[in-house]
Tab-separated table of C-alpha atoms in Angstrom:
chain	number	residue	atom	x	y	z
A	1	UNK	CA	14.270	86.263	-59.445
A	2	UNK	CA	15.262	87.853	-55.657
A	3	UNK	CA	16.789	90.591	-57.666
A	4	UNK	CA	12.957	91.341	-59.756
A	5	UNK	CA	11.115	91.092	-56.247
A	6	UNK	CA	13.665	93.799	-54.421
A	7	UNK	CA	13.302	95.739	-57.551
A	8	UNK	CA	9.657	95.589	-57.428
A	9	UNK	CA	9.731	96.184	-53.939
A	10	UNK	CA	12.110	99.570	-54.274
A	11	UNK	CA	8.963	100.791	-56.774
A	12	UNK	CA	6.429	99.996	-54.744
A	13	UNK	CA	8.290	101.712	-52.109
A	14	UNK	CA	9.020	105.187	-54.222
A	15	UNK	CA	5.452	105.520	-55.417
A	16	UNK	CA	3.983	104.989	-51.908
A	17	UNK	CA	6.761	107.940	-50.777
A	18	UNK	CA	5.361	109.663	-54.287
A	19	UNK	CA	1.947	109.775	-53.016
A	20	UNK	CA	1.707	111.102	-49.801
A	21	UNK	CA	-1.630	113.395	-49.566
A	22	UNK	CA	-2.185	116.300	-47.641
A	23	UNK	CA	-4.596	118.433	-46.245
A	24	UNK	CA	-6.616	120.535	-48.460
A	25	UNK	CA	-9.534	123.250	-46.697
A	26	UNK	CA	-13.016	123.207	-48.217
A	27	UNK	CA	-13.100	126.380	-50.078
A	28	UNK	CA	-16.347	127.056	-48.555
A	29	UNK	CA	-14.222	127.405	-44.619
A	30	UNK	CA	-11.033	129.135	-46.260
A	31	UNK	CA	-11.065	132.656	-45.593
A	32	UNK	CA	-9.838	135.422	-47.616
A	33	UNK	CA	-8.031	136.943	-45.094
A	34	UNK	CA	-4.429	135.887	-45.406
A	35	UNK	CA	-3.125	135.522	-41.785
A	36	UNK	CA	1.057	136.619	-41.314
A	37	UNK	CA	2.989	136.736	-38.096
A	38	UNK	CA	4.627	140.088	-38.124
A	39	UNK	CA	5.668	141.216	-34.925
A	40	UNK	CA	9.074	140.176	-34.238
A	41	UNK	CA	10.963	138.037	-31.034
A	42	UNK	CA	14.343	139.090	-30.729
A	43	UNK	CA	15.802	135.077	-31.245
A	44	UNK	CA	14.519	131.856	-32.874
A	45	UNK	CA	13.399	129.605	-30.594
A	46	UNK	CA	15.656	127.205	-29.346
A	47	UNK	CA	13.741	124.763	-27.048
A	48	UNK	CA	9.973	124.334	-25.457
A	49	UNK	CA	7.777	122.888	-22.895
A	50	UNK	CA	4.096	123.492	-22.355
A	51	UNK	CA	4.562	126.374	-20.400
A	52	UNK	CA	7.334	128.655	-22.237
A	53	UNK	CA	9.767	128.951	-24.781
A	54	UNK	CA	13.508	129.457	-24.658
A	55	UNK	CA	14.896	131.624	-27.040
A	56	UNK	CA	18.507	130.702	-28.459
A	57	UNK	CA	19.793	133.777	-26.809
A	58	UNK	CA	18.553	132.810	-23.562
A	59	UNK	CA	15.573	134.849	-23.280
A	60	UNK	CA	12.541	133.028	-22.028
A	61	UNK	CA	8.902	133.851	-23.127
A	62	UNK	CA	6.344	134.532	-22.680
A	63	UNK	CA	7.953	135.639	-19.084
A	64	UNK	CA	10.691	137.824	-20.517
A	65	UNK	CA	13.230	136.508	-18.595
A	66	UNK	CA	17.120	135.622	-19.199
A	67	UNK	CA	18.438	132.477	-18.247
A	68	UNK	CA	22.394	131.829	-17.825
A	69	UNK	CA	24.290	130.417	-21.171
A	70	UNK	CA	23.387	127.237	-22.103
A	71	UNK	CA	20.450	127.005	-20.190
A	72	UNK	CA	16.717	126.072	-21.156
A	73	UNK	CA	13.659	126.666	-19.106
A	74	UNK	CA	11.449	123.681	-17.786
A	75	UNK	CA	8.646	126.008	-16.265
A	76	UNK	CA	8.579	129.516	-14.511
A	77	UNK	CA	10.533	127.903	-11.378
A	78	UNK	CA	13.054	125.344	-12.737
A	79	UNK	CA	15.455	125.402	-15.807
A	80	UNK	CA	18.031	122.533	-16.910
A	81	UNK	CA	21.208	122.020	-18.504
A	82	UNK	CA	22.281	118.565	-19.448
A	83	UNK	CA	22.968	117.595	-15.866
A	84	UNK	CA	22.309	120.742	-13.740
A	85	UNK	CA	19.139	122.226	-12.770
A	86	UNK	CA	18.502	125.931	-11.821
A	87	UNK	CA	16.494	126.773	-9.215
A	88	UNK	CA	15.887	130.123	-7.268
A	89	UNK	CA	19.074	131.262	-8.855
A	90	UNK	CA	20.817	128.591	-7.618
A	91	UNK	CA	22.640	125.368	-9.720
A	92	UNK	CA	22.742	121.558	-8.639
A	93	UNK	CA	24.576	119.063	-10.491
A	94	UNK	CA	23.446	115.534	-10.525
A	95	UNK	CA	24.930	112.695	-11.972
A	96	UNK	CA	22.307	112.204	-14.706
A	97	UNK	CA	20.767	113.935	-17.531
A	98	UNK	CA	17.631	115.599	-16.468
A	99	UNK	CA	14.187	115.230	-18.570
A	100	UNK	CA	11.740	116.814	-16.610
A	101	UNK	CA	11.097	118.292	-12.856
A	102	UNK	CA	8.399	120.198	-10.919
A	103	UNK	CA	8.742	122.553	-7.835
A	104	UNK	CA	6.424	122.751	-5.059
A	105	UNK	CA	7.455	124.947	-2.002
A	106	UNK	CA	10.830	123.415	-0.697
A	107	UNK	CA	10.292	120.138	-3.290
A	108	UNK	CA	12.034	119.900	-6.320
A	109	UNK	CA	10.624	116.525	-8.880
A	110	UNK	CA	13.096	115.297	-11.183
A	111	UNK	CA	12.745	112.754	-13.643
A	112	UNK	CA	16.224	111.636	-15.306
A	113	UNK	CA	16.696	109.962	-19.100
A	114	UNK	CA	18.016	106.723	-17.375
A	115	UNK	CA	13.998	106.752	-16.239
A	116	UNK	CA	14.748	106.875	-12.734
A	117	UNK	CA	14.024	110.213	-10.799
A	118	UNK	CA	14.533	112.008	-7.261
A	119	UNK	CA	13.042	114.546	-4.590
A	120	UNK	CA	15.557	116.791	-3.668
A	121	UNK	CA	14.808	119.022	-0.468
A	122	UNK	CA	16.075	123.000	-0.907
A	123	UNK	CA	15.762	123.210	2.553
A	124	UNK	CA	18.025	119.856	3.126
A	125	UNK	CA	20.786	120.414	0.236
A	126	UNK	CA	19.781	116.812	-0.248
A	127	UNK	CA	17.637	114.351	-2.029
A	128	UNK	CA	14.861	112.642	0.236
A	129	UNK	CA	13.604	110.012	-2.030
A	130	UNK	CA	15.010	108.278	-5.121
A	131	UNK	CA	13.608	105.622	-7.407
A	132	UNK	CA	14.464	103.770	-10.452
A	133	UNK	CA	12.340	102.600	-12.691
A	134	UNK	CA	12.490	99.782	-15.577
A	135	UNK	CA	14.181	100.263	-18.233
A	136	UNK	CA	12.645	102.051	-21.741
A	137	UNK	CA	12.972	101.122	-25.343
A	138	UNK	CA	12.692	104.902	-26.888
A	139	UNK	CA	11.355	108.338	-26.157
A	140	UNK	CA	8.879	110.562	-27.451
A	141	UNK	CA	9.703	114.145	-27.948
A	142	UNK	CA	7.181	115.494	-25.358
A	143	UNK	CA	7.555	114.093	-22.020
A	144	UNK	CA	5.166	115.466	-19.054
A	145	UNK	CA	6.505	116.821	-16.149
A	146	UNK	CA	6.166	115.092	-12.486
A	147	UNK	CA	2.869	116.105	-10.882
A	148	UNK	CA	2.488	117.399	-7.147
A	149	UNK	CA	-1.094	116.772	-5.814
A	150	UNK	CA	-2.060	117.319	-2.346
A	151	UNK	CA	-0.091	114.687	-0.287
A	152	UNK	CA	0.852	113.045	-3.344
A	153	UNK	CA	3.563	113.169	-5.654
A	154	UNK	CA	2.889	111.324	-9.611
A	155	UNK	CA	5.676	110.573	-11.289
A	156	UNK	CA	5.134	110.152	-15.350
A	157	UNK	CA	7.795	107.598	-16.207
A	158	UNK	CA	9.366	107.248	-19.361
A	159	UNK	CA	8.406	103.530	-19.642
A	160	UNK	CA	4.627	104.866	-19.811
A	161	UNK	CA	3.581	104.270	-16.487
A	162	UNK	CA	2.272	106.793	-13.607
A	163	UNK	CA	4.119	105.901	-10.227
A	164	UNK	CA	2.182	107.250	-7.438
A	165	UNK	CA	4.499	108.543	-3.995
A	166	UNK	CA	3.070	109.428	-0.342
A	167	UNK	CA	4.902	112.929	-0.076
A	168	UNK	CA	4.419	112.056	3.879
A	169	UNK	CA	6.049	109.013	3.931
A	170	UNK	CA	8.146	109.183	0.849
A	171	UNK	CA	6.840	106.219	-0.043
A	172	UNK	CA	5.661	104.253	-3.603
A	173	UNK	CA	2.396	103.649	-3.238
A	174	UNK	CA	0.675	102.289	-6.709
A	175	UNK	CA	2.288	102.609	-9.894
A	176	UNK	CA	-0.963	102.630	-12.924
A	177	UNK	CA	-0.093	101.576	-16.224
A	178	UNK	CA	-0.765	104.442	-19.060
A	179	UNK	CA	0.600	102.882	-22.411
A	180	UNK	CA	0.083	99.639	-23.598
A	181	UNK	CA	3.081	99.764	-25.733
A	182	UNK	CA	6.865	98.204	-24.878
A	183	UNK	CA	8.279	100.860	-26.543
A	184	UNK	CA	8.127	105.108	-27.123
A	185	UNK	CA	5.829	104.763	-24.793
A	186	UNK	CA	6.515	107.837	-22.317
A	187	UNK	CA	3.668	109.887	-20.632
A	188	UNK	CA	3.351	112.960	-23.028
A	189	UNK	CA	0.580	114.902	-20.888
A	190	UNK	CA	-0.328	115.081	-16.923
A	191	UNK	CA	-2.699	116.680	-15.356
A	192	UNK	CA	-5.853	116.867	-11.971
A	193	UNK	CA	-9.399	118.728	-13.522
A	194	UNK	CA	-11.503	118.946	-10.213
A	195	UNK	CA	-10.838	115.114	-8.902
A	196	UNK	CA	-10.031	113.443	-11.856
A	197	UNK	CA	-6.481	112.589	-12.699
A	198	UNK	CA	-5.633	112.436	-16.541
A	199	UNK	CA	-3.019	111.013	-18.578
A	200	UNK	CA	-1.910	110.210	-21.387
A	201	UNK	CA	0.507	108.282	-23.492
A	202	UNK	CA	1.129	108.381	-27.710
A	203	UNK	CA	-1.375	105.623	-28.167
A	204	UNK	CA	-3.802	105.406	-24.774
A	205	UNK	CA	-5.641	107.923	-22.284
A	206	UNK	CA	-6.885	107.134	-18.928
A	207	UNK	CA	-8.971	108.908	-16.608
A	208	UNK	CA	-9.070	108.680	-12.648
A	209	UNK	CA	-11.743	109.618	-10.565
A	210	UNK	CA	-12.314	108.307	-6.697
A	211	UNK	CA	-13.757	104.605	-7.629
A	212	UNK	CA	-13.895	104.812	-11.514
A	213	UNK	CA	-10.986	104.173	-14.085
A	214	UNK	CA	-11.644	104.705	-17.462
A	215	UNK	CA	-9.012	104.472	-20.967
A	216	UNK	CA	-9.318	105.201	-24.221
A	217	UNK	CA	-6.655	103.992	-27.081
A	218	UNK	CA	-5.765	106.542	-29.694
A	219	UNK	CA	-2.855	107.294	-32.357
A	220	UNK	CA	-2.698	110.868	-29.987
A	221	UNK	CA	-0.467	113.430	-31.807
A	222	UNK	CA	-1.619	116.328	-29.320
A	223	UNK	CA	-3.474	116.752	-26.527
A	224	UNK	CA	-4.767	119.518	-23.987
A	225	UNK	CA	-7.922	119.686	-21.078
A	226	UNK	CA	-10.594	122.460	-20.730
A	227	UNK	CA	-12.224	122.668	-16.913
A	228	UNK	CA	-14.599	120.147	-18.401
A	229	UNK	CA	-13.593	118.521	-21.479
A	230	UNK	CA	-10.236	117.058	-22.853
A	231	UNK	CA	-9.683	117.708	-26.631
A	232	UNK	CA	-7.659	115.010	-28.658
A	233	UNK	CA	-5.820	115.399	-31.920
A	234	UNK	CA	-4.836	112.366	-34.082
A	235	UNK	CA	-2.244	111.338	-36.201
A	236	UNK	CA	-4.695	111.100	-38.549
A	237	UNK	CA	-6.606	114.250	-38.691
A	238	UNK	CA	-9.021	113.366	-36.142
A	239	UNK	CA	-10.374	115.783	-33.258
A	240	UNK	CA	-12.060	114.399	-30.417
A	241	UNK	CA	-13.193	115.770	-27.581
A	242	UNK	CA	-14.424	114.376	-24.407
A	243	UNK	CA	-15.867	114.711	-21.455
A	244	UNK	CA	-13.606	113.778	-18.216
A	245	UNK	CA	-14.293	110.559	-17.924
A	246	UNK	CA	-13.781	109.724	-21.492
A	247	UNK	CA	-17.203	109.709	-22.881
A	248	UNK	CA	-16.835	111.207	-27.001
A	249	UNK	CA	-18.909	114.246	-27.272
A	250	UNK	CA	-17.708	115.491	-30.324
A	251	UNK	CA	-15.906	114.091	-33.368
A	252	UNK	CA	-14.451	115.870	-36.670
A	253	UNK	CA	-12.162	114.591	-39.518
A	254	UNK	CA	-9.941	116.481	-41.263
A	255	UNK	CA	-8.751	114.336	-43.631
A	256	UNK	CA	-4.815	113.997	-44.074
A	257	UNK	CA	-4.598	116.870	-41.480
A	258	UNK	CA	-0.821	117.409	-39.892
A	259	UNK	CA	-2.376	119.470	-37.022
A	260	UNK	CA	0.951	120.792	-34.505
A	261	UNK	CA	0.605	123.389	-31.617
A	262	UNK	CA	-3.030	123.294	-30.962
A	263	UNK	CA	-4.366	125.726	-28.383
A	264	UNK	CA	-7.360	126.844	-26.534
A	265	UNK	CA	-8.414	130.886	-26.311
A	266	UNK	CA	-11.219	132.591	-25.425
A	267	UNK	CA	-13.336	129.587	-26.062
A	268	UNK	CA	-12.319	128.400	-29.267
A	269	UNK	CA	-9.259	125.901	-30.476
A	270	UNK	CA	-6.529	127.092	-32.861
A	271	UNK	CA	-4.207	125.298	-34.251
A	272	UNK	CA	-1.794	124.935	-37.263
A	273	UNK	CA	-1.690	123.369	-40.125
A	274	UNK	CA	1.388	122.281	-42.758
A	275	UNK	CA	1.975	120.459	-45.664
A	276	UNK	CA	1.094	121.214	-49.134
A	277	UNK	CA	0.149	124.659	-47.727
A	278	UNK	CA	0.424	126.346	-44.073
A	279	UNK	CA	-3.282	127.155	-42.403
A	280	UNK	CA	-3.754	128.386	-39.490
A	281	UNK	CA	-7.450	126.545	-38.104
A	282	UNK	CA	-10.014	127.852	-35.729
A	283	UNK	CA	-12.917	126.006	-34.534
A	284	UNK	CA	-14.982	126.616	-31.494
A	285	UNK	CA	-15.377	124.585	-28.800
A	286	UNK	CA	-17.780	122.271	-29.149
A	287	UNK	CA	-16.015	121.580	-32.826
A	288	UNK	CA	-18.064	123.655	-34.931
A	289	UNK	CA	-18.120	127.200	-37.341
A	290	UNK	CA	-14.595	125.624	-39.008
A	291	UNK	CA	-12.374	128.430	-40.403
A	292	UNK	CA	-9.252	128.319	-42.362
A	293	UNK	CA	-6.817	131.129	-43.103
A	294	UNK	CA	-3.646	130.976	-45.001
A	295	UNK	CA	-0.844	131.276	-42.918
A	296	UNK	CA	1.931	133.013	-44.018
A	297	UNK	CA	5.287	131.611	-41.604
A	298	UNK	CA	8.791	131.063	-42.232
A	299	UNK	CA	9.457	127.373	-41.925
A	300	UNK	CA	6.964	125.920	-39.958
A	301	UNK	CA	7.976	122.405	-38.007
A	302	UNK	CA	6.940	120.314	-34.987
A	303	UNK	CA	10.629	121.834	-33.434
A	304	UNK	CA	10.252	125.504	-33.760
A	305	UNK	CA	6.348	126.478	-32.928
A	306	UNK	CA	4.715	127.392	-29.287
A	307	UNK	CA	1.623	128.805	-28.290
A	308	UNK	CA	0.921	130.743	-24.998
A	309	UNK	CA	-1.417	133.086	-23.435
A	310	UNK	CA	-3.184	133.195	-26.724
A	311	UNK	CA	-0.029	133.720	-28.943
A	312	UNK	CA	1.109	132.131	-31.224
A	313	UNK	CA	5.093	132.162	-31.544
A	314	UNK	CA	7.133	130.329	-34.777
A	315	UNK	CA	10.687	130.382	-35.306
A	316	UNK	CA	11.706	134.121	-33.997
A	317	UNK	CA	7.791	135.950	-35.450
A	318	UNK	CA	4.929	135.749	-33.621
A	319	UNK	CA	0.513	136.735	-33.193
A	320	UNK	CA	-1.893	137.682	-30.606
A	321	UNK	CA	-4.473	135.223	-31.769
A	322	UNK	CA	-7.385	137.022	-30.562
A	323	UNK	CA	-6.480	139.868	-32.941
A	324	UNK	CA	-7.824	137.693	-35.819
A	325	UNK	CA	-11.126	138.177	-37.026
């Protein structure tokens, strides 16, 4: 009899896997202009953040820069290798791997994959603060990057919690819960609109203004902020966007939708779109006049696609976005 159940349990199991669905674009939104990527980067990418790409011969876009071998850039000032960060041309070792860091004049951020980070002074040759934080139970793929805001300096841990630091007196002020999970629970995206700090987690946003504190739970795949409005894109095809303090504007469903590198240009949202077929999607702002195209990309994945400055870069090909009509 246990042997009938597992059996029954393998089937069940292979037809589920058998079954996946996908997304598939009203006719009446699918252009007939087929949309290819045919200008040409000189490497594949290797590695990316939400500000560039590094190529895998060490050329960084979209700055055009070269980094030393081995080496992948974090942001236009900082770049990393395992356990050394590069900064103004200059290399410092630490004893742990690094994750993520931020410069701000003399101030280097870094946050380590043990989940414990440190402000190191250029001017000094030394670190001036140093915390450690509890202990994590997995890690997301996109971690955000430590935040410098006026005298403050926020800290996204990897245990999915923002810890807040007096740059003055180097000391922990508030730390502000951001996931409700125990585990893969990192901060995936940072950022100050005006005077409202935003943040977000895989499966919660919360929004901080002087004397209001709002959250929101989603399944968030992707996420980005306009001056005025933060844009949300679900593991399930969803798009939401919002105002800043978390009010829904706008919804749309795109049913089975695997939406990866979303971006904002010239007042509309692009993003792409693989499974059964590629698409590249464009939308406007306010989530209306939906257009598909066919997308014609070598091997499209989560790992090897970046957009920038209104380009839109996979594997070693990329577009100017704006160019398509």
């Amino acid at each position: 009899m246990k042997k009938y159940y597992l059996l029954l349990i393998v089937l069940l199991f292979i037809s589920g896997c058998g079954t996946k669905k996908y997304y598939v674009p009203d006719q009446k939104v699918l252009s007939n202009n087929k949309v290819s990527l045919q200008k040409e980067l000189p490497s594949k990418i290797k590695f990316f953040t939400r500000d560039d790409a590094t190529l895998e011969n060490g050329i960084v876009i979209p700055e055009n820069k070269k980094l030393p071998k081995g080496f992948v850039s974090l942001n236009k000032d900082l770049a990393k290798k395992a356990y050394i960060l590069l900064v103004d041309n200059k290399q410092i070792t630490f004893k742990k791997l690094i994750v993520e860091a931020s410069k701000k004049d003399n101030l280097v951020a870094i946050l380590f994959s043990d989940n414990s980070m440190t402000l190191f002074d250029l001017d000094k040759n030394k670190a001036v603060l140093s915390e450690q934080f509890d202990a994590l139970l997995g890690l997301r793929k996109f971690v955000a990057a430590p935040l410098f805001y006026k005298d403050l300096l926020i800290i996204p841990t990897l245990n999915g919690k923002l810890a807040i630091f007096n740059l003055k007196t180097k000391k922990l002020i508030r730390e502000i819960a951001v996931s409700k999970q125990d585990y893969f629970s990192n901060v995936i995206f940072l950022t100050v609109r005006g005077d409202t700090l935003i943040a977000a987690s895989r499966d919660n946003i919360i929004s901080i203004t002087p004397g209001v504190f709002s959250q929101k739970e989603y399944n968030i795949k992707h996420i980005f902020a306009s001056k005025n409005n933060i844009y949300i894109f679900t593991l399930e095809g969803n798009i939401k966007k919002l105002n800043l303090e978390l009010k829904e504007v706008k919804s749309v469903s795109l049913k089975f939708a695997n939406i990866i590198a979303p971006t904002f240009v010239d007042n509309n949202i692009y993003f792409v779109e693989y499974g059964d077929g590629t698409y590249l999607v464009k939308m406007d702002k306010n989530l209306e006049n939906l257009k598909v195209y066919e997308l014609d990309a070598p091997d499209v994945s989560d790992s090897n696609i970046f957009t920038k400055n209104g380009v839109l870069y996979i594997n070693d090909v990329y577009i100017d976005l704006k160019s398509i009509k």
